[in-house]
Amino acid sequence: MDFTMTDEQKALRSAARELAARHAPERGEGDVPVGPHDHDPKTWTAMAEMGALGLPFAEDVGGFGASPVEVSIVAAELGSAGVQTAYADALVAASLLVSSGSQSGLVEAVTDGSALVLPALTEPQRAWSQTFSSMTASQVGDKWVLSGTKEPVLCVGSATHLVVPAQTNDGLAVFLVETPVVSGARVALVETPATLLLDPSRTPAALAGAVNLGIVTLAGEALGAMDAALSMTVEYLKTRKQFGVPLMKFQTLTQRAADMYVSLELARSTVLFAAMQLADHPDDAAIASRTKVVVGRTGRHIGQEAIQLHGGIGMTAEYSVGHLTARLTAIERTFGDPRQHLAILAGSVRDHAMVDVLS
Amino acid sequence: MERRLSEEDAAFRQQMRDFFTKTFPQDIRDRWHAGGEVGPDDIRASQRILNEAGLAVPHWPTEYGGKDWTTLQRHIYLHEMQTASVPPPLAFNANMVGPVIAAFGSKELKDRFLPATANLDIWWCQGFSEPDAGSDLASLRTTATRDGDEWVVNGQKTWTTLGQHADWIFALVRTNPDAPKKQLGISFLLIDMSTPGVTVRPIQLIDGGHEVNEVFFDNVRVPAAQLVGEVDQGWSYAKFLLGNERVGVAPVGSIKRKLADAKTFAATVRSGDGTLLDDPLLSARIAELECEVMALELTAIRVAGGSTEGKPDPASSILKLRGSELQQDVLELVVDIAGPSGLQWNRYDGTDLESWTRRAAPTYLNFRKASIYGGSNEVQRQVISSGILGLRG
C-alpha cells in the first residue's frame, strides 16, 4: 500500500489548487452570502476545461480514465478554498448515466460542462435513503411518466436534466427528466415524461456505486475544508493576542489544536484509502460507510473547535472559518449521516472478525 | 497512490502469518491471548523463538539482526504477530535500549550487549522516571559522580516496569549538575542490577498486579565503559528512545485482536431473547470502534513513524495518542460486555463465570496506564502543537 501521490496526481492537485484560488468566494465586509451556494457557471466551465467532470469514468464511455483518487484530490482543493459546487452530485448523476449505457451523448455533454445533470434523491420530511423513493413511475403506452416531489435538490435551478429514482410496479428504477420545472430547490413532478435509465434489476447496484462516488467526493472536499480550518486556527493562535500574549501561550487552546490535528490525520488516511479502495471496488458499501462515520465525526470536531478557538470572529460571515464549518455541517448530512451509516455497519459486525485493510 | 499490496508484500504477509499461526507454539499464544499477568518464562521463550527465526529485532541495523524492511513490512510483521497473540519482543530490549546502543553506542558496547539484548539473555528495564521527575523528565536527580574508571550512582527511579525480572537497567543519570540547562547534564548509563547498592521494591497497582517497581541506587559503582555515547548527551538519546517507544505503544494488531474478542464475548452474553451482540447500541459502538481503529491502522501505515536520523518524528505522537485511547476504549467496552459477571475479580473453584469476565475490570484499570506512560498524552499533544503546528507556548 502506498499513500504517496504520483507526479500526475501532484500536477492535477496544482491545477485544481489554481482553479480553486481563482474561483474562491470573496469574503469581507458587507452582505456576504451564507449557506449553500448557487451554481456558478464560470467555476463549472473551468472545472470542465480541466477535465474534472469526467475524471472517474472510463475513456470509452466519455470519461478521462482516472479514478476516485483523482476526484478526491480535486475535491480537496475546492474544499480548502471554500469553493462550493455541485461536483459530488454531478458525479453521482453521471455515474448513473454511465451505468445506463444508453446516454453517451449526454455523458459527453456532462463532461464538457454543456449539460448539468443532477440527481434528485432527497425528499421533504424524510430521512435519507438510497433505496426508497416515493416518486412514482407509471407507463402511459410505451412512455414513462413520473409523479412526486423531491426536495431539496441543490443547484437544481441551473440543471438541464435530473436523474430521479422512482418506484415502478417492479421496484425502484432510475429515470432521466429533461428541463425540469422547479421552484427554489423543489422538484414537483406531475405525470412528467421521463426516460428509463436503469430498470429495477440494475438500479440498486448502480445507485450504490454512484452514491459511493458521491461520498468519496464529499469526503475529499471535507478533507480540504478541515485542512483549511485547522491551518486558519493555528495561524490565529499564533497571531491573536490577549492578556498581552499570543493565544498559543495558553495550553488549554494548544492542546485542543493538537487534538484537531490528530483527528484530521486519521481522517486523511481514511479518505485517501477510501478513494483507492473505491477505485478498485466501486461497490464497497462498508468502506463508504466507514468513511462517512470517520469524516462526519472529524468534520464536526474540527469545524466546531475552529470556531470556538477563534472566538467571536469565527462567528462572522466576513471571516471564512465559519463558512468552512457550515460546509462541513452540510457534508456530514449528505448521502446519509454518521448515525445511519453506523447503523448499517452495526448490522454487519458479525460478518467479519476484524476489518482488513491490507489485501 | 496504490491500495493493493505488491506481490512481494502479499507473500511477506503470508510468510509472517504462517510463522506466527503455525510455527510459533500454540500454548504460549493461548496464555498470552487469555491475558492477565504473564510469567517471564513465556516472554523469554517467545523472544528466543522469534530471535532464532530472525524476527525479534527486525528494525535494528542488519549487522545486529535487523532486516532492512520497509515501514509497511514492519507494520505487517507487528500486525500479524499481535493478531496471532504472540508475545512481542520485550519492548525495553527491542524498542528502547537496543536501538539506542545501536545508534549511539561504541563498537565495544554493541558487540557486548546487542546479541544478548536481542535474545533476551539480558532482561532490561528502564530507569527514567523519578518521584519528582515524571512528565518533567529532565528534572531528574539521580546522580552519577566520576571516581576513577567508575561512575558512582545515587538516587531513586520509579515506575520501573518488570524490574523484578530484570538483569540490567538503562538509566538516565545527572553527570553534570552545573550544566546551563537541566537537559544538558544528563547521561545514559547501563547498570547491572546485581551490583551492590541496587534495591528493587515492588509497587502494587489498582488491578492488584505487581508490574512496576521503585529502584534505589546507593553508591552503586558502574564501570565508565558502560556509559552510552558521550557524557552529558543522554537527553538526546532519551528523546530518540521515546520517539521509538511511542510507535511501539500503538499496538494496532492487539487492539484489533481485542475488539474481535469483544464481539465473540458479546455473542456469548445472553440478553433478553438474544445476546448482547444483537443490541443495536452495543453493535453500533463496536462498529464505530472498528472505524476508528481502521483510521488508526491506515495512519500507522501512512506516516513514517519512529525515529529517523536520530530524531523522533513528531508524527509518532499521533499514533501514541490515538493508539492508547483506542486501546482503552476497547478494554472499557469489554468491561461493559462483561456486565455484572465482571464484578467478581477472583479465581475460585466451581464457578460458572468465564475467565474473561473476571479479568475484564482489572485489565481495563491496568490499561489506564497507556495514556500516561511513554510520555503522557498531554505531553504528546504538546509535542504535536509545538513540533508540528509550530504553536510555541
PDB file of N, CA, C and O in Angstrom, chain B residues 181-230:
ATOM      1  N   LYS B 181      21.680  24.180  31.196  1.00  0.00           N
ATOM      2  CA  LYS B 181      20.266  23.768  31.108  1.00  0.00           C
ATOM      3  C   LYS B 181      20.144  22.388  31.716  1.00  0.00           C
ATOM      4  O   LYS B 181      21.064  21.567  31.609  1.00  0.00           O
ATOM      5  N   LYS B 182      18.987  22.111  32.318  1.00  0.00           N
ATOM      6  CA  LYS B 182      18.862  20.819  33.010  1.00  0.00           C
ATOM      7  C   LYS B 182      18.948  19.642  32.038  1.00  0.00           C
ATOM      8  O   LYS B 182      19.344  18.547  32.417  1.00  0.00           O
ATOM      9  N   GLN B 183      18.609  19.887  30.754  1.00  0.00           N
ATOM     10  CA  GLN B 183      18.698  18.805  29.765  1.00  0.00           C
ATOM     11  C   GLN B 183      20.145  18.459  29.425  1.00  0.00           C
ATOM     12  O   GLN B 183      20.421  17.395  28.883  1.00  0.00           O
ATOM     13  N   LEU B 184      21.044  19.367  29.718  1.00  0.00           N
ATOM     14  CA  LEU B 184      22.410  19.212  29.204  1.00  0.00           C
ATOM     15  C   LEU B 184      23.318  18.354  30.072  1.00  0.00           C
ATOM     16  O   LEU B 184      24.338  17.898  29.614  1.00  0.00           O
ATOM     17  N   GLY B 185      23.004  18.159  31.320  1.00  0.00           N
ATOM     18  CA  GLY B 185      23.941  17.427  32.174  1.00  0.00           C
ATOM     19  C   GLY B 185      23.568  15.982  32.430  1.00  0.00           C
ATOM     20  O   GLY B 185      23.917  15.425  33.466  1.00  0.00           O
ATOM     21  N   ILE B 186      22.879  15.349  31.470  1.00  0.00           N
ATOM     22  CA  ILE B 186      22.336  14.009  31.697  1.00  0.00           C
ATOM     23  C   ILE B 186      23.073  12.986  30.839  1.00  0.00           C
ATOM     24  O   ILE B 186      23.412  13.270  29.686  1.00  0.00           O
ATOM     25  N   SER B 187      23.340  11.820  31.405  1.00  0.00           N
ATOM     26  CA  SER B 187      23.989  10.753  30.639  1.00  0.00           C
ATOM     27  C   SER B 187      23.163   9.475  30.695  1.00  0.00           C
ATOM     28  O   SER B 187      22.273   9.310  31.548  1.00  0.00           O
ATOM     29  N   PHE B 188      23.475   8.579  29.770  1.00  0.00           N
ATOM     30  CA  PHE B 188      22.726   7.326  29.583  1.00  0.00           C
ATOM     31  C   PHE B 188      23.618   6.178  30.015  1.00  0.00           C
ATOM     32  O   PHE B 188      24.608   5.861  29.358  1.00  0.00           O
ATOM     33  N   LEU B 189      23.282   5.550  31.148  1.00  0.00           N
ATOM     34  CA  LEU B 189      24.181   4.602  31.788  1.00  0.00           C
ATOM     35  C   LEU B 189      23.548   3.204  31.849  1.00  0.00           C
ATOM     36  O   LEU B 189      22.358   3.066  32.118  1.00  0.00           O
ATOM     37  N   LEU B 190      24.379   2.190  31.601  1.00  0.00           N
ATOM     38  CA  LEU B 190      23.915   0.794  31.668  1.00  0.00           C
ATOM     39  C   LEU B 190      24.409   0.177  32.971  1.00  0.00           C
ATOM     40  O   LEU B 190      25.613   0.175  33.241  1.00  0.00           O
ATOM     41  N   ILE B 191      23.468  -0.326  33.776  1.00  0.00           N
ATOM     42  CA  ILE B 191      23.821  -0.770  35.123  1.00  0.00           C
ATOM     43  C   ILE B 191      23.344  -2.203  35.353  1.00  0.00           C
ATOM     44  O   ILE B 191      22.163  -2.532  35.131  1.00  0.00           O
ATOM     45  N   ASP B 192      24.263  -3.035  35.839  1.00  0.00           N
ATOM     46  CA  ASP B 192      23.944  -4.414  36.208  1.00  0.00           C
ATOM     47  C   ASP B 192      23.128  -4.382  37.504  1.00  0.00           C
ATOM     48  O   ASP B 192      23.570  -3.808  38.507  1.00  0.00           O
ATOM     49  N   MET B 193      21.949  -4.994  37.478  1.00  0.00           N
ATOM     50  CA  MET B 193      21.068  -4.924  38.647  1.00  0.00           C
ATOM     51  C   MET B 193      21.640  -5.685  39.844  1.00  0.00           C
ATOM     52  O   MET B 193      21.182  -5.499  40.970  1.00  0.00           O
ATOM     53  N   SER B 194      22.615  -6.557  39.595  1.00  0.00           N
ATOM     54  CA  SER B 194      23.172  -7.317  40.723  1.00  0.00           C
ATOM     55  C   SER B 194      24.335  -6.575  41.386  1.00  0.00           C
ATOM     56  O   SER B 194      24.939  -7.078  42.331  1.00  0.00           O
ATOM     57  N   THR B 195      24.621  -5.368  40.934  1.00  0.00           N
ATOM     58  CA  THR B 195      25.669  -4.573  41.561  1.00  0.00           C
ATOM     59  C   THR B 195      25.265  -4.214  42.997  1.00  0.00           C
ATOM     60  O   THR B 195      24.097  -3.868  43.231  1.00  0.00           O
ATOM     61  N   PRO B 196      26.198  -4.306  43.936  1.00  0.00           N
ATOM     62  CA  PRO B 196      25.852  -3.909  45.306  1.00  0.00           C
ATOM     63  C   PRO B 196      25.314  -2.475  45.357  1.00  0.00           C
ATOM     64  O   PRO B 196      25.829  -1.595  44.668  1.00  0.00           O
ATOM     65  N   GLY B 197      24.263  -2.298  46.155  1.00  0.00           N
ATOM     66  CA  GLY B 197      23.684  -0.966  46.294  1.00  0.00           C
ATOM     67  C   GLY B 197      22.413  -0.764  45.489  1.00  0.00           C
ATOM     68  O   GLY B 197      21.749   0.255  45.635  1.00  0.00           O
ATOM     69  N   VAL B 198      22.050  -1.743  44.622  1.00  0.00           N
ATOM     70  CA  VAL B 198      20.801  -1.646  43.868  1.00  0.00           C
ATOM     71  C   VAL B 198      19.712  -2.396  44.626  1.00  0.00           C
ATOM     72  O   VAL B 198      19.882  -3.561  44.965  1.00  0.00           O
ATOM     73  N   THR B 199      18.600  -1.700  44.909  1.00  0.00           N
ATOM     74  CA  THR B 199      17.481  -2.335  45.608  1.00  0.00           C
ATOM     75  C   THR B 199      16.205  -2.125  44.799  1.00  0.00           C
ATOM     76  O   THR B 199      15.957  -1.015  44.320  1.00  0.00           O
ATOM     77  N   VAL B 200      15.414  -3.182  44.643  1.00  0.00           N
ATOM     78  CA  VAL B 200      14.143  -3.098  43.918  1.00  0.00           C
ATOM     79  C   VAL B 200      13.005  -3.301  44.903  1.00  0.00           C
ATOM     80  O   VAL B 200      13.021  -4.263  45.673  1.00  0.00           O
ATOM     81  N   ARG B 201      12.039  -2.378  44.859  1.00  0.00           N
ATOM     82  CA  ARG B 201      10.875  -2.518  45.740  1.00  0.00           C
ATOM     83  C   ARG B 201       9.602  -2.476  44.913  1.00  0.00           C
ATOM     84  O   ARG B 201       9.412  -1.564  44.098  1.00  0.00           O
ATOM     85  N   PRO B 202       8.720  -3.461  45.078  1.00  0.00           N
ATOM     86  CA  PRO B 202       7.517  -3.510  44.234  1.00  0.00           C
ATOM     87  C   PRO B 202       6.497  -2.419  44.567  1.00  0.00           C
ATOM     88  O   PRO B 202       6.404  -1.974  45.712  1.00  0.00           O
ATOM     89  N   ILE B 203       5.757  -1.989  43.536  1.00  0.00           N
ATOM     90  CA  ILE B 203       4.607  -1.101  43.725  1.00  0.00           C
ATOM     91  C   ILE B 203       3.381  -1.872  43.249  1.00  0.00           C
ATOM     92  O   ILE B 203       3.346  -2.324  42.102  1.00  0.00           O
ATOM     93  N   GLN B 204       2.420  -2.033  44.120  1.00  0.00           N
ATOM     94  CA  GLN B 204       1.204  -2.719  43.695  1.00  0.00           C
ATOM     95  C   GLN B 204       0.268  -1.729  43.006  1.00  0.00           C
ATOM     96  O   GLN B 204       0.132  -0.577  43.451  1.00  0.00           O
ATOM     97  N   LEU B 205      -0.364  -2.168  41.911  1.00  0.00           N
ATOM     98  CA  LEU B 205      -1.245  -1.269  41.155  1.00  0.00           C
ATOM     99  C   LEU B 205      -2.712  -1.585  41.423  1.00  0.00           C
ATOM    100  O   LEU B 205      -3.042  -2.583  42.062  1.00  0.00           O
ATOM    101  N   ILE B 206      -3.598  -0.739  40.879  1.00  0.00           N
ATOM    102  CA  ILE B 206      -5.025  -0.837  41.208  1.00  0.00           C
ATOM    103  C   ILE B 206      -5.679  -2.116  40.704  1.00  0.00           C
ATOM    104  O   ILE B 206      -6.779  -2.455  41.106  1.00  0.00           O
ATOM    105  N   ASP B 207      -5.015  -2.837  39.800  1.00  0.00           N
ATOM    106  CA  ASP B 207      -5.563  -4.127  39.376  1.00  0.00           C
ATOM    107  C   ASP B 207      -5.062  -5.253  40.276  1.00  0.00           C
ATOM    108  O   ASP B 207      -5.361  -6.418  40.035  1.00  0.00           O
ATOM    109  N   GLY B 208      -4.287  -4.909  41.280  1.00  0.00           N
ATOM    110  CA  GLY B 208      -3.761  -5.920  42.194  1.00  0.00           C
ATOM    111  C   GLY B 208      -2.431  -6.487  41.742  1.00  0.00           C
ATOM    112  O   GLY B 208      -1.771  -7.198  42.482  1.00  0.00           O
ATOM    113  N   GLY B 209      -2.045  -6.185  40.518  1.00  0.00           N
ATOM    114  CA  GLY B 209      -0.830  -6.785  39.969  1.00  0.00           C
ATOM    115  C   GLY B 209       0.440  -6.084  40.417  1.00  0.00           C
ATOM    116  O   GLY B 209       0.423  -4.949  40.902  1.00  0.00           O
ATOM    117  N   HIS B 210       1.545  -6.821  40.261  1.00  0.00           N
ATOM    118  CA  HIS B 210       2.862  -6.258  40.536  1.00  0.00           C
ATOM    119  C   HIS B 210       3.602  -6.160  39.214  1.00  0.00           C
ATOM    120  O   HIS B 210       4.120  -7.141  38.705  1.00  0.00           O
ATOM    121  N   GLU B 211       3.590  -4.977  38.650  1.00  0.00           N
ATOM    122  CA  GLU B 211       4.144  -4.766  37.323  1.00  0.00           C
ATOM    123  C   GLU B 211       5.270  -3.749  37.376  1.00  0.00           C
ATOM    124  O   GLU B 211       6.239  -3.833  36.638  1.00  0.00           O
ATOM    125  N   VAL B 212       5.131  -2.777  38.257  1.00  0.00           N
ATOM    126  CA  VAL B 212       6.134  -1.703  38.316  1.00  0.00           C
ATOM    127  C   VAL B 212       6.821  -1.697  39.682  1.00  0.00           C
ATOM    128  O   VAL B 212       6.331  -2.277  40.653  1.00  0.00           O
ATOM    129  N   ASN B 213       7.967  -1.016  39.710  1.00  0.00           N
ATOM    130  CA  ASN B 213       8.824  -1.049  40.896  1.00  0.00           C
ATOM    131  C   ASN B 213       9.489   0.303  41.114  1.00  0.00           C
ATOM    132  O   ASN B 213       9.593   1.116  40.198  1.00  0.00           O
ATOM    133  N   GLU B 214       9.962   0.458  42.335  1.00  0.00           N
ATOM    134  CA  GLU B 214      10.925   1.512  42.613  1.00  0.00           C
ATOM    135  C   GLU B 214      12.318   0.874  42.608  1.00  0.00           C
ATOM    136  O   GLU B 214      12.478  -0.272  43.035  1.00  0.00           O
ATOM    137  N   VAL B 215      13.290   1.600  42.095  1.00  0.00           N
ATOM    138  CA  VAL B 215      14.667   1.096  42.113  1.00  0.00           C
ATOM    139  C   VAL B 215      15.539   2.147  42.812  1.00  0.00           C
ATOM    140  O   VAL B 215      15.534   3.318  42.430  1.00  0.00           O
ATOM    141  N   PHE B 216      16.255   1.682  43.840  1.00  0.00           N
ATOM    142  CA  PHE B 216      17.096   2.597  44.623  1.00  0.00           C
ATOM    143  C   PHE B 216      18.566   2.335  44.308  1.00  0.00           C
ATOM    144  O   PHE B 216      18.978   1.179  44.172  1.00  0.00           O
ATOM    145  N   PHE B 217      19.347   3.397  44.216  1.00  0.00           N
ATOM    146  CA  PHE B 217      20.795   3.297  43.982  1.00  0.00           C
ATOM    147  C   PHE B 217      21.517   3.942  45.157  1.00  0.00           C
ATOM    148  O   PHE B 217      21.340   5.129  45.410  1.00  0.00           O
ATOM    149  N   ASP B 218      22.329   3.120  45.822  1.00  0.00           N
ATOM    150  CA  ASP B 218      23.053   3.624  46.983  1.00  0.00           C
ATOM    151  C   ASP B 218      24.551   3.373  46.757  1.00  0.00           C
ATOM    152  O   ASP B 218      25.024   2.246  46.927  1.00  0.00           O
ATOM    153  N   ASN B 219      25.257   4.409  46.295  1.00  0.00           N
ATOM    154  CA  ASN B 219      26.686   4.281  45.972  1.00  0.00           C
ATOM    155  C   ASN B 219      26.960   3.073  45.068  1.00  0.00           C
ATOM    156  O   ASN B 219      27.833   2.249  45.355  1.00  0.00           O
ATOM    157  N   VAL B 220      26.213   2.982  44.000  1.00  0.00           N
ATOM    158  CA  VAL B 220      26.372   1.883  43.038  1.00  0.00           C
ATOM    159  C   VAL B 220      27.521   2.223  42.089  1.00  0.00           C
ATOM    160  O   VAL B 220      27.500   3.266  41.427  1.00  0.00           O
ATOM    161  N   ARG B 221      28.520   1.362  42.036  1.00  0.00           N
ATOM    162  CA  ARG B 221      29.717   1.638  41.224  1.00  0.00           C
ATOM    163  C   ARG B 221      29.559   0.984  39.849  1.00  0.00           C
ATOM    164  O   ARG B 221      29.357  -0.224  39.729  1.00  0.00           O
ATOM    165  N   VAL B 222      29.631   1.818  38.799  1.00  0.00           N
ATOM    166  CA  VAL B 222      29.389   1.373  37.426  1.00  0.00           C
ATOM    167  C   VAL B 222      30.620   1.660  36.578  1.00  0.00           C
ATOM    168  O   VAL B 222      31.077   2.820  36.533  1.00  0.00           O
ATOM    169  N   PRO B 223      31.179   0.653  35.903  1.00  0.00           N
ATOM    170  CA  PRO B 223      32.344   0.902  35.044  1.00  0.00           C
ATOM    171  C   PRO B 223      32.060   2.004  34.026  1.00  0.00           C
ATOM    172  O   PRO B 223      30.989   2.031  33.423  1.00  0.00           O
ATOM    173  N   ALA B 224      33.035   2.880  33.834  1.00  0.00           N
ATOM    174  CA  ALA B 224      32.830   4.040  32.954  1.00  0.00           C
ATOM    175  C   ALA B 224      32.511   3.613  31.528  1.00  0.00           C
ATOM    176  O   ALA B 224      31.831   4.323  30.782  1.00  0.00           O
ATOM    177  N   ALA B 225      32.976   2.438  31.137  1.00  0.00           N
ATOM    178  CA  ALA B 225      32.737   1.959  29.764  1.00  0.00           C
ATOM    179  C   ALA B 225      31.263   1.673  29.519  1.00  0.00           C
ATOM    180  O   ALA B 225      30.847   1.489  28.368  1.00  0.00           O
ATOM    181  N   GLN B 226      30.438   1.636  30.567  1.00  0.00           N
ATOM    182  CA  GLN B 226      29.022   1.342  30.385  1.00  0.00           C
ATOM    183  C   GLN B 226      28.173   2.596  30.176  1.00  0.00           C
ATOM    184  O   GLN B 226      26.942   2.541  30.242  1.00  0.00           O
ATOM    185  N   LEU B 227      28.833   3.709  29.935  1.00  0.00           N
ATOM    186  CA  LEU B 227      28.102   4.921  29.574  1.00  0.00           C
ATOM    187  C   LEU B 227      27.943   4.934  28.047  1.00  0.00           C
ATOM    188  O   LEU B 227      28.919   4.793  27.310  1.00  0.00           O
ATOM    189  N   VAL B 228      26.712   5.080  27.597  1.00  0.00           N
ATOM    190  CA  VAL B 228      26.441   5.022  26.152  1.00  0.00           C
ATOM    191  C   VAL B 228      26.724   6.381  25.514  1.00  0.00           C
ATOM    192  O   VAL B 228      26.301   7.423  26.037  1.00  0.00           O
ATOM    193  N   GLY B 229      27.429   6.352  24.386  1.00  0.00           N
ATOM    194  CA  GLY B 229      27.686   7.581  23.644  1.00  0.00           C
ATOM    195  C   GLY B 229      28.577   8.509  24.436  1.00  0.00           C
ATOM    196  O   GLY B 229      29.531   8.089  25.089  1.00  0.00           O
ATOM    197  N   GLU B 230      28.220   9.800  24.395  1.00  0.00           N
ATOM    198  CA  GLU B 230      29.052  10.791  25.059  1.00  0.00           C
ATOM    199  C   GLU B 230      28.449  11.190  26.402  1.00  0.00           C
ATOM    200  O   GLU B 230      27.231  11.193  26.575  1.00  0.00           O
TER     201      GLU B 230
END
